[in-house]
């Protein structure tokens, strides 16, 4: 059983930055992928970024390329999302997820609000 806890969300002005953290309990296997998703009210859930746990290879959604950076810390069993040049369109609940195993695991979400 894996548990994920997100933190670091908040209110920020357009152009500002936030750093989200996701702490995982339990074992993360080398084949797993850690991902950040987001969902705004009335909108479809979308992939923000993901990272392969073993290799560190990354993927970014088109809307965040060049602005967001995903990273991991194996010693801390954690994944991070550095968000720069934030836009009001980035406002959403951000979820950390562990995928690629027998089951998918999700955190509780953290709210990010970007004001104009």
JSON list of C-alpha atoms in Angstrom, two decimals, residues 29-76:
[
{"chain": "A", "resi": 29, "resn": "UNK", "atom": "CA", "xyz": [9.48, 0.19, -7.88]},
{"chain": "A", "resi": 30, "resn": "UNK", "atom": "CA", "xyz": [11.92, 1.06, -10.63]},
{"chain": "A", "resi": 31, "resn": "UNK", "atom": "CA", "xyz": [9.28, 0.55, -13.32]},
{"chain": "A", "resi": 32, "resn": "UNK", "atom": "CA", "xyz": [6.90, 3.03, -11.73]},
{"chain": "A", "resi": 33, "resn": "UNK", "atom": "CA", "xyz": [6.16, 6.48, -13.03]},
{"chain": "A", "resi": 34, "resn": "UNK", "atom": "CA", "xyz": [5.39, 9.44, -10.79]},
{"chain": "A", "resi": 35, "resn": "UNK", "atom": "CA", "xyz": [3.06, 11.99, -12.32]},
{"chain": "A", "resi": 36, "resn": "UNK", "atom": "CA", "xyz": [1.40, 15.31, -11.69]},
{"chain": "A", "resi": 37, "resn": "UNK", "atom": "CA", "xyz": [-2.16, 15.80, -12.91]},
{"chain": "A", "resi": 38, "resn": "UNK", "atom": "CA", "xyz": [-4.42, 18.79, -12.55]},
{"chain": "A", "resi": 39, "resn": "UNK", "atom": "CA", "xyz": [-8.13, 19.43, -12.81]},
{"chain": "A", "resi": 40, "resn": "UNK", "atom": "CA", "xyz": [-9.95, 22.74, -12.86]},
{"chain": "A", "resi": 41, "resn": "UNK", "atom": "CA", "xyz": [-13.69, 23.03, -12.13]},
{"chain": "A", "resi": 42, "resn": "UNK", "atom": "CA", "xyz": [-15.71, 22.02, -15.17]},
{"chain": "A", "resi": 43, "resn": "UNK", "atom": "CA", "xyz": [-12.64, 20.91, -17.08]},
{"chain": "A", "resi": 44, "resn": "UNK", "atom": "CA", "xyz": [-11.13, 17.57, -17.94]},
{"chain": "A", "resi": 45, "resn": "UNK", "atom": "CA", "xyz": [-8.26, 16.16, -15.92]},
{"chain": "A", "resi": 46, "resn": "UNK", "atom": "CA", "xyz": [-4.96, 16.60, -17.73]},
{"chain": "A", "resi": 47, "resn": "UNK", "atom": "CA", "xyz": [-1.43, 15.34, -17.36]},
{"chain": "A", "resi": 48, "resn": "UNK", "atom": "CA", "xyz": [0.98, 18.06, -16.30]},
{"chain": "A", "resi": 49, "resn": "UNK", "atom": "CA", "xyz": [4.21, 16.09, -16.16]},
{"chain": "A", "resi": 50, "resn": "UNK", "atom": "CA", "xyz": [5.61, 12.71, -15.26]},
{"chain": "A", "resi": 51, "resn": "UNK", "atom": "CA", "xyz": [8.95, 11.17, -14.48]},
{"chain": "A", "resi": 52, "resn": "UNK", "atom": "CA", "xyz": [10.22, 7.60, -14.70]},
{"chain": "A", "resi": 53, "resn": "UNK", "atom": "CA", "xyz": [11.44, 6.67, -11.24]},
{"chain": "A", "resi": 54, "resn": "UNK", "atom": "CA", "xyz": [14.46, 4.67, -12.33]},
{"chain": "A", "resi": 55, "resn": "UNK", "atom": "CA", "xyz": [15.82, 6.70, -15.23]},
{"chain": "A", "resi": 56, "resn": "UNK", "atom": "CA", "xyz": [14.58, 10.19, -14.47]},
{"chain": "A", "resi": 57, "resn": "UNK", "atom": "CA", "xyz": [13.19, 10.58, -17.98]},
{"chain": "A", "resi": 58, "resn": "UNK", "atom": "CA", "xyz": [10.50, 13.24, -18.07]},
{"chain": "A", "resi": 59, "resn": "UNK", "atom": "CA", "xyz": [7.41, 14.16, -20.03]},
{"chain": "A", "resi": 60, "resn": "UNK", "atom": "CA", "xyz": [5.54, 17.45, -20.05]},
{"chain": "A", "resi": 61, "resn": "UNK", "atom": "CA", "xyz": [2.16, 18.48, -21.28]},
{"chain": "A", "resi": 62, "resn": "UNK", "atom": "CA", "xyz": [2.26, 21.03, -24.07]},
{"chain": "A", "resi": 63, "resn": "UNK", "atom": "CA", "xyz": [0.68, 23.75, -21.95]},
{"chain": "A", "resi": 64, "resn": "UNK", "atom": "CA", "xyz": [3.49, 23.72, -19.37]},
{"chain": "A", "resi": 65, "resn": "UNK", "atom": "CA", "xyz": [6.60, 23.00, -21.44]},
{"chain": "A", "resi": 66, "resn": "UNK", "atom": "CA", "xyz": [9.34, 25.49, -20.69]},
{"chain": "A", "resi": 67, "resn": "UNK", "atom": "CA", "xyz": [7.63, 26.70, -17.52]},
{"chain": "A", "resi": 68, "resn": "UNK", "atom": "CA", "xyz": [7.35, 23.66, -15.22]},
{"chain": "A", "resi": 69, "resn": "UNK", "atom": "CA", "xyz": [10.02, 21.19, -14.12]},
{"chain": "A", "resi": 70, "resn": "UNK", "atom": "CA", "xyz": [9.39, 17.80, -12.53]},
{"chain": "A", "resi": 71, "resn": "UNK", "atom": "CA", "xyz": [12.07, 16.15, -10.43]},
{"chain": "A", "resi": 72, "resn": "UNK", "atom": "CA", "xyz": [12.48, 13.34, -7.93]},
{"chain": "A", "resi": 73, "resn": "UNK", "atom": "CA", "xyz": [14.51, 12.60, -4.82]},
{"chain": "A", "resi": 74, "resn": "UNK", "atom": "CA", "xyz": [14.99, 8.89, -4.32]},
{"chain": "A", "resi": 75, "resn": "UNK", "atom": "CA", "xyz": [16.43, 9.30, -0.82]},
{"chain": "A", "resi": 76, "resn": "UNK", "atom": "CA", "xyz": [13.33, 11.17, 0.33]}
]
